[in-house]
Coordinates of C-alpha atoms in Angstrom, one line a residue:
M1 CA -11.1 25.0 -17.6
T2 CA -9.6 21.6 -17.6
A3 CA -10.5 19.1 -14.8
R4 CA -7.1 19.4 -13.4
A5 CA -7.3 23.2 -13.4
A6 CA -10.8 22.9 -11.7
D7 CA -9.3 20.7 -9.0
R8 CA -6.5 23.2 -8.3
A9 CA -8.9 25.9 -7.9
R10 CA -10.9 23.9 -5.5
Y11 CA -7.9 22.8 -3.5
D12 CA -6.5 26.4 -3.4
R13 CA -9.9 27.7 -2.1
A14 CA -10.3 24.9 0.4
T15 CA -6.8 25.5 1.9
A16 CA -6.7 29.3 1.5
H17 CA -6.5 29.7 5.2
L18 CA -3.7 27.1 5.7
D19 CA 0.0 27.7 5.2
A20 CA 1.9 25.1 3.1
P21 CA 3.7 22.7 3.3
L22 CA 0.5 20.6 3.8
A23 CA -1.2 17.4 2.6
I24 CA -4.7 16.7 1.6
V25 CA -7.0 13.8 0.8
D26 CA -9.8 14.6 -1.6
L27 CA -12.7 12.7 -0.1
D28 CA -14.7 12.7 -3.4
A29 CA -11.8 11.0 -5.0
F30 CA -11.0 8.6 -2.2
D31 CA -14.6 7.4 -2.0
A32 CA -14.9 7.0 -5.8
N33 CA -11.7 5.0 -5.8
A34 CA -13.1 2.8 -3.0
D35 CA -16.2 2.2 -5.0
D36 CA -14.1 1.2 -8.0
L37 CA -12.1 -1.4 -5.9
V38 CA -15.4 -2.9 -4.6
R39 CA -16.8 -3.1 -8.1
R40 CA -13.7 -4.8 -9.4
A41 CA -13.6 -7.3 -6.4
A42 CA -17.0 -8.6 -7.6
G43 CA -18.4 -9.3 -4.1
K44 CA -15.2 -10.6 -2.5
P45 CA -14.3 -8.5 0.5
I46 CA -11.3 -6.2 0.3
R47 CA -8.8 -6.2 3.2
V48 CA -7.2 -2.7 3.4
A49 CA -3.5 -2.4 3.3
S50 CA -2.7 0.0 6.1
K51 CA 0.9 0.9 4.9
S52 CA -0.9 2.5 1.9
V53 CA -3.1 4.6 4.1
R54 CA -1.4 5.2 7.4
C55 CA -4.2 7.3 8.9
R56 CA -6.7 5.7 11.5
A57 CA -9.4 8.0 10.5
L58 CA -9.3 6.9 6.8
L59 CA -9.0 3.3 7.7
E60 CA -12.1 3.6 9.8
R61 CA -13.9 5.6 6.9
V62 CA -13.1 2.9 4.3
L63 CA -13.9 -0.1 6.6
D64 CA -17.4 1.6 7.2
R65 CA -18.1 1.0 3.6
D66 CA -19.8 -2.2 2.2
G67 CA -17.2 -4.4 0.5
F68 CA -14.3 -3.8 2.9
A69 CA -13.4 -6.0 5.8
G70 CA -10.2 -6.2 7.9
V71 CA -6.8 -4.6 7.8
M72 CA -3.5 -5.9 6.4
A73 CA -0.9 -4.3 8.6
F74 CA 2.9 -4.0 8.0
T75 CA 4.5 -4.3 11.5
L76 CA 3.5 -6.3 14.6
A77 CA 3.8 -3.1 16.8
E78 CA 1.3 -1.5 14.5
S79 CA -0.9 -4.4 14.6
L80 CA -1.1 -4.4 18.4
W81 CA -1.9 -0.6 18.3
L82 CA -4.6 -1.0 15.8
A83 CA -6.1 -3.9 17.8
R84 CA -6.1 -1.7 21.0
S85 CA -7.8 1.0 19.0
G86 CA -10.7 -1.1 18.2
F87 CA -9.8 -2.9 14.9
D88 CA -10.6 -6.6 15.4
D89 CA -9.4 -8.2 12.2
I90 CA -5.8 -7.7 11.5
L91 CA -3.5 -9.6 9.2
L92 CA 0.2 -8.8 9.6
A93 CA 1.5 -9.2 6.1
Y94 CA 5.2 -9.6 6.8
P95 CA 7.2 -11.7 9.2
S96 CA 8.4 -10.0 12.4
A97 CA 11.3 -10.4 14.7
D98 CA 9.7 -8.0 17.3
R99 CA 10.0 -10.1 20.5
A100 CA 8.5 -7.6 22.7
S101 CA 5.4 -7.4 20.8
Y102 CA 5.2 -11.2 20.5
A103 CA 5.2 -11.3 24.4
E104 CA 2.3 -8.8 24.4
L105 CA 0.4 -10.8 21.7
A106 CA 0.8 -14.1 23.6
A107 CA -0.2 -12.6 26.9
D108 CA -3.4 -10.9 25.9
P109 CA -6.5 -12.9 24.7
K110 CA -8.1 -9.8 23.0
L111 CA -4.8 -9.1 20.9
A112 CA -4.4 -12.9 20.1
A113 CA -7.9 -13.1 18.8
A114 CA -7.6 -10.0 16.7
V115 CA -4.0 -10.3 15.1
T116 CA -2.9 -12.9 12.7
V117 CA 0.9 -13.1 12.1
M118 CA 2.7 -14.1 9.0
V119 CA 5.2 -17.1 8.8
D120 CA 7.1 -19.0 6.0
D121 CA 9.8 -20.6 8.0
P122 CA 9.9 -23.0 11.1
E123 CA 12.6 -20.7 12.6
Q124 CA 10.0 -18.0 12.9
L125 CA 7.9 -20.3 15.1
R126 CA 10.9 -20.8 17.3
L127 CA 11.5 -17.1 17.7
I128 CA 7.9 -16.5 18.7
D129 CA 8.0 -19.3 21.2
E130 CA 11.1 -17.9 22.7
A131 CA 9.5 -14.5 23.0
R132 CA 6.3 -15.6 24.7
D133 CA 7.6 -14.8 28.2
G134 CA 5.0 -17.1 29.8
G135 CA 2.2 -15.9 27.5
R136 CA 0.0 -18.9 26.7
E137 CA -2.4 -17.5 24.0
V138 CA -2.7 -19.5 20.7
I139 CA -1.1 -17.4 18.0
R140 CA -3.0 -17.1 14.7
V141 CA -0.8 -17.9 11.8
C142 CA -1.0 -17.1 8.0
L143 CA 1.3 -18.8 5.6
E144 CA 2.7 -16.8 2.7
L145 CA 3.1 -18.4 -0.7
D146 CA 5.8 -17.1 -3.1
T147 CA 4.0 -15.9 -6.2
S148 CA 7.0 -15.4 -8.4
L149 CA 6.8 -16.5 -12.0
R150 CA 9.7 -19.0 -12.7
L151 CA 10.7 -19.6 -16.2
F152 CA 13.2 -21.7 -18.2
G153 CA 13.6 -24.3 -15.3
G154 CA 13.9 -21.5 -12.7
R155 CA 16.8 -19.6 -14.4
V156 CA 14.5 -16.7 -14.8
R157 CA 12.5 -15.3 -12.0
V158 CA 9.9 -12.5 -12.2
G159 CA 8.5 -11.1 -8.9
A160 CA 9.5 -10.0 -5.5
R161 CA 11.7 -12.1 -3.3
R162 CA 9.5 -12.8 -0.4
S163 CA 8.5 -16.3 0.9
P164 CA 10.6 -19.4 0.3
L165 CA 7.4 -21.4 0.0
H166 CA 6.7 -21.8 -3.8
S167 CA 5.2 -25.3 -4.4
P168 CA 2.0 -26.8 -2.9
A169 CA 4.2 -29.4 -1.1
Q170 CA 6.2 -26.7 0.6
V171 CA 3.3 -24.8 1.8
A172 CA 1.6 -27.9 3.0
D173 CA 4.8 -28.9 4.9
M174 CA 4.9 -25.6 6.6
A175 CA 1.2 -26.1 7.6
R176 CA 2.1 -29.4 9.1
A177 CA 5.0 -27.8 11.0
V178 CA 2.6 -25.3 12.5
A179 CA 0.1 -27.9 13.4
R180 CA 2.7 -30.0 15.3
R181 CA 3.8 -27.1 17.4
P182 CA 1.6 -26.3 20.4
G183 CA 0.3 -22.7 20.7
F184 CA -0.1 -22.0 17.1
K185 CA -3.1 -22.3 14.6
V186 CA -3.0 -21.8 10.8
V187 CA -6.0 -19.7 9.8
G188 CA -5.0 -18.3 6.4
I189 CA -2.9 -18.2 3.2
M190 CA -1.5 -15.1 1.6
A191 CA -0.1 -14.7 -1.9
Y192 CA 0.7 -11.2 -3.1
E193 CA 1.4 -11.1 -6.8
G194 CA 3.4 -7.7 -6.9
H195 CA 4.7 -8.3 -10.3
V196 CA 1.0 -8.2 -11.6
A197 CA -0.6 -5.9 -9.0
G198 CA 2.2 -3.4 -8.6
V199 CA 3.7 -3.0 -12.2
G200 CA 1.9 -0.7 -14.7
D201 CA 1.4 -2.2 -18.1
S202 CA 0.8 1.0 -20.1
V203 CA 3.9 3.2 -19.7
A204 CA 3.6 6.4 -21.8
G205 CA 6.1 6.5 -24.6
Q206 CA 7.2 2.8 -24.1
P207 CA 5.0 0.6 -26.2
L208 CA 7.3 -2.3 -26.5
R209 CA 8.0 -2.4 -22.8
S210 CA 4.3 -2.1 -22.0
R211 CA 3.5 -5.0 -24.4
A212 CA 6.1 -7.0 -22.8
V213 CA 4.7 -6.3 -19.3
R214 CA 1.2 -7.4 -20.4
L215 CA 2.5 -10.6 -21.9
M216 CA 4.4 -11.4 -18.7
Q217 CA 1.4 -10.5 -16.5
A218 CA -0.9 -12.7 -18.5
T219 CA 1.5 -15.6 -18.2
A220 CA 2.0 -15.0 -14.5
R221 CA -1.8 -14.9 -13.8
R222 CA -2.5 -18.2 -15.5
E223 CA 0.4 -19.9 -13.7
L224 CA -0.4 -18.5 -10.3
A225 CA -4.1 -19.2 -10.5
E226 CA -3.3 -22.9 -11.2
R227 CA -0.7 -23.1 -8.5
R228 CA -2.6 -21.1 -5.9
G229 CA -5.5 -23.4 -6.3
A230 CA -3.3 -26.5 -5.8
V231 CA -1.6 -24.8 -2.7
V232 CA -5.1 -24.2 -1.2
R233 CA -6.2 -27.8 -1.8
A234 CA -3.0 -29.1 -0.2
V235 CA -3.3 -26.9 2.9
R236 CA -6.9 -27.7 3.4
A237 CA -5.9 -31.4 3.5
V238 CA -3.9 -30.4 6.7
V239 CA -6.2 -27.5 7.9
P240 CA -9.8 -28.3 6.9
D241 CA -11.1 -25.2 8.8
L242 CA -8.9 -22.6 6.9
E243 CA -10.5 -19.3 7.3
F244 CA -9.2 -17.1 4.4
V245 CA -7.1 -17.1 1.3
N246 CA -5.8 -13.5 0.6
G247 CA -4.5 -12.5 -2.8
G248 CA -4.3 -9.5 -5.1
G249 CA -3.4 -5.9 -5.0
T250 CA -4.8 -2.7 -6.6
G251 CA -3.6 -3.5 -10.1
S252 CA -5.0 -7.0 -10.2
V253 CA -8.2 -6.9 -8.1
Q254 CA -10.6 -8.2 -10.8
H255 CA -8.3 -10.9 -12.0
T256 CA -7.5 -12.4 -8.5
A257 CA -11.1 -12.0 -7.5
A258 CA -12.0 -14.3 -10.4
E259 CA -10.1 -17.3 -8.8
D260 CA -12.3 -19.6 -6.9
A261 CA -9.5 -20.4 -4.4
V262 CA -9.2 -16.8 -3.3
T263 CA -11.7 -15.6 -0.5
E264 CA -10.6 -12.0 -0.1
I265 CA -8.5 -9.3 -1.8
G266 CA -5.7 -7.1 -0.4
A267 CA -5.6 -3.6 -1.6
G268 CA -4.8 -0.1 -0.4
S269 CA -2.9 2.1 -2.9
G270 CA -5.9 2.3 -5.1
L271 CA -7.5 4.6 -2.5
Y272 CA -5.0 7.3 -2.8
V273 CA -3.9 6.5 -6.4
P274 CA -0.2 7.8 -6.3
R275 CA 1.6 8.4 -9.5
L276 CA 3.0 4.8 -9.8
F277 CA -0.6 3.6 -10.4
D278 CA -1.1 6.0 -13.5
N279 CA 0.0 3.4 -16.1
Y280 CA -2.5 0.6 -15.8
T281 CA -5.0 -0.7 -18.5
S282 CA -7.0 -2.6 -15.8
F283 CA -8.2 0.5 -14.0
T284 CA -8.2 4.3 -13.9
G285 CA -8.2 5.9 -10.5
R286 CA -8.5 9.5 -9.3
P287 CA -5.6 11.1 -7.6
A288 CA -6.9 11.5 -4.0
A289 CA -3.7 12.3 -1.8
L290 CA -1.7 15.3 -2.6
F291 CA 0.8 17.6 -1.0
A292 CA 1.3 21.4 -1.5
L293 CA 4.5 23.3 -1.2
P294 CA 4.7 27.1 -1.1
V295 CA 6.5 29.3 -3.6
V296 CA 9.2 31.1 -1.8
R297 CA 11.5 32.4 -4.6
R298 CA 11.2 33.6 -8.3
P299 CA 14.7 33.3 -9.5
G300 CA 14.0 34.4 -13.1
V301 CA 11.6 34.0 -16.0
G302 CA 10.0 30.6 -16.2
V303 CA 11.3 29.5 -12.7
V304 CA 10.0 29.4 -9.2
T305 CA 11.4 27.8 -6.1
V306 CA 9.2 25.9 -3.6
L307 CA 10.1 25.1 0.0
G308 CA 11.1 21.4 0.5
G309 CA 10.0 18.5 -1.9
G310 CA 12.7 15.9 -1.5
Y311 CA 10.2 13.1 -0.7
P312 CA 11.5 10.0 -2.6
A313 CA 9.6 6.7 -2.5
S314 CA 11.0 3.3 -1.6
G315 CA 12.2 0.8 -4.2
A316 CA 14.8 0.7 -6.8
A317 CA 16.1 4.3 -7.1
G318 CA 15.0 6.1 -10.3
P319 CA 13.0 9.0 -11.6
D320 CA 9.7 7.0 -11.1
R321 CA 10.3 7.1 -7.4
L322 CA 10.2 10.9 -7.1
P323 CA 7.0 13.0 -6.6
V324 CA 5.7 14.9 -9.5
P325 CA 4.5 18.5 -9.8
H326 CA 0.8 18.1 -10.5
L327 CA -0.9 21.5 -10.3
P328 CA -0.6 23.9 -12.1
E329 CA 0.0 21.7 -15.1
G330 CA 3.2 22.2 -17.0
L331 CA 5.8 22.4 -14.3
R332 CA 8.9 20.3 -14.3
Y333 CA 12.1 19.7 -12.3
D334 CA 15.4 21.3 -13.1
P335 CA 17.3 18.2 -14.3
Q336 CA 20.5 19.5 -12.5
E337 CA 18.6 19.7 -9.1
G338 CA 15.6 17.6 -9.0
P339 CA 13.5 17.8 -5.8
G340 CA 15.6 19.1 -2.9
E341 CA 15.7 18.6 0.8
V342 CA 15.0 22.1 1.5
Q343 CA 14.1 23.8 -1.7
T344 CA 13.1 22.8 -5.2
P345 CA 13.2 24.8 -8.3
L346 CA 10.5 24.2 -10.9
L347 CA 10.6 25.2 -14.5
G348 CA 8.0 25.9 -17.1
S349 CA 5.7 28.8 -18.3
P350 CA 3.2 28.4 -15.5
A351 CA 5.9 29.6 -13.2
D352 CA 5.5 33.1 -14.5
D353 CA 1.8 33.2 -13.1
L354 CA 2.8 32.1 -9.6
L355 CA 3.3 34.5 -6.8
I356 CA 5.3 34.2 -3.6
G357 CA 3.1 32.3 -1.2
D358 CA 1.1 30.4 -3.9
K359 CA 0.8 26.7 -3.7
V360 CA 2.2 24.1 -6.0
W361 CA 0.4 20.7 -5.7
F362 CA 2.4 17.4 -6.0
R363 CA 1.6 13.7 -6.2
H364 CA 3.8 11.3 -4.2
A365 CA 5.1 8.2 -6.1
K366 CA 3.7 5.7 -3.5
A367 CA 0.6 5.9 -1.4
G368 CA 1.1 5.8 2.4
E369 CA 4.8 7.0 2.4
L370 CA 3.4 10.5 1.9
C371 CA 2.1 10.3 5.5
E372 CA 5.6 9.9 6.9
R373 CA 6.2 13.5 5.8
F374 CA 3.1 15.1 7.5
D375 CA 1.5 15.0 10.9
V376 CA -2.0 15.6 9.6
L377 CA -4.1 15.2 6.6
H378 CA -6.7 17.9 5.7
L379 CA -9.8 16.1 4.3
V380 CA -11.4 18.1 1.4
A381 CA -14.9 17.8 0.2
G382 CA -15.8 20.1 -2.7
E383 CA -14.2 23.4 -1.8
T384 CA -14.1 22.9 2.0
V385 CA -11.7 21.2 4.5
T386 CA -14.2 19.2 6.5
A387 CA -11.8 17.7 9.0
T388 CA -8.1 17.6 9.9
V389 CA -7.0 14.2 11.1
P390 CA -3.6 12.8 12.3
T391 CA -1.5 10.5 10.3
Y392 CA 0.4 7.7 12.1
R393 CA 3.3 10.1 12.4
G394 CA 0.8 12.6 13.9
E395 CA -0.2 10.1 16.6
G396 CA 3.5 9.6 17.5
H397 CA 4.1 6.5 15.5
T398 CA 6.7 5.8 12.9
F399 CA 6.5 2.0 12.8
L400 CA 9.2 1.8 9.9

């Protein structure tokens, strides 16, 4: 029996009493992935990206482990909810225009002490001030550095379009703009190198593309390490008591951790290891988050139909954004239909061994987005569901 076949047998036995559709997290794989992130971080603390987990129970589980400290949240409303739930170190990784939540933040000493917001434009400071509604708490601020690689005099750009702050002088000027404005304090710098951390460099069947990605990433790492160090020095000249410099991502943990300027690593997808993280030379994780759909039809030889399945991931539309049939091995989509809103036909010889009511196990393309489809996660250890815990959605929250 292959390792994947053994996993299927375990998951089927563990969830035999449960009807699909359902989602699980394999705790053995989740914990092994957490250990691997800590090993690669080489002593620097990992701040957990909540958008890649979207389950309070699992955020608490990983933060109880040595090597993890703090949450990287994705909306201000989520940040406040987590702070009220007992999380006391939350970095909001994206700028917000949520005036009501800013008013709450500025009026509550506990929230203001726990949450750090992201800025990269003086206009964001103006919006926050206008939203205070009388609140006088000092707002903790993190500055975001644009990590994109610019080549040929800026005519070619590689990387996400995030912050407008690219040079050390631009980031230092923003730090001075914050320092001049009462009611704000710069406490950190964040620089997420998504073109290194979030792009696989070993794509099956595409050796030339994979080589080009590795060359780009090696160039980007060298350029960013030098520029990030210069940015930190420039900001410390304005803010000597800077608390943290956050960088990284699941695919670049060990490289970013090697930079002296970086004090902590941001990562989250490496806990669940969705399908987009299969194509890396820098690490190999274990799929930990899966969902099961029930067989409801057998239209013919080599074909079964499962209920649901149309769960595409965000990003540029393409086949890589679709979930993949994982167990049993050998199933594939009908190219004329793909995964459907209500039903999904699956082709392949394993279909002939599946009965009505059997489960087919899938992997989502991205990590936390799976939790927007399910109210609960069933936590599996060995061949047993040890707990059933709510996702953000199951607690009544769909922040984005």
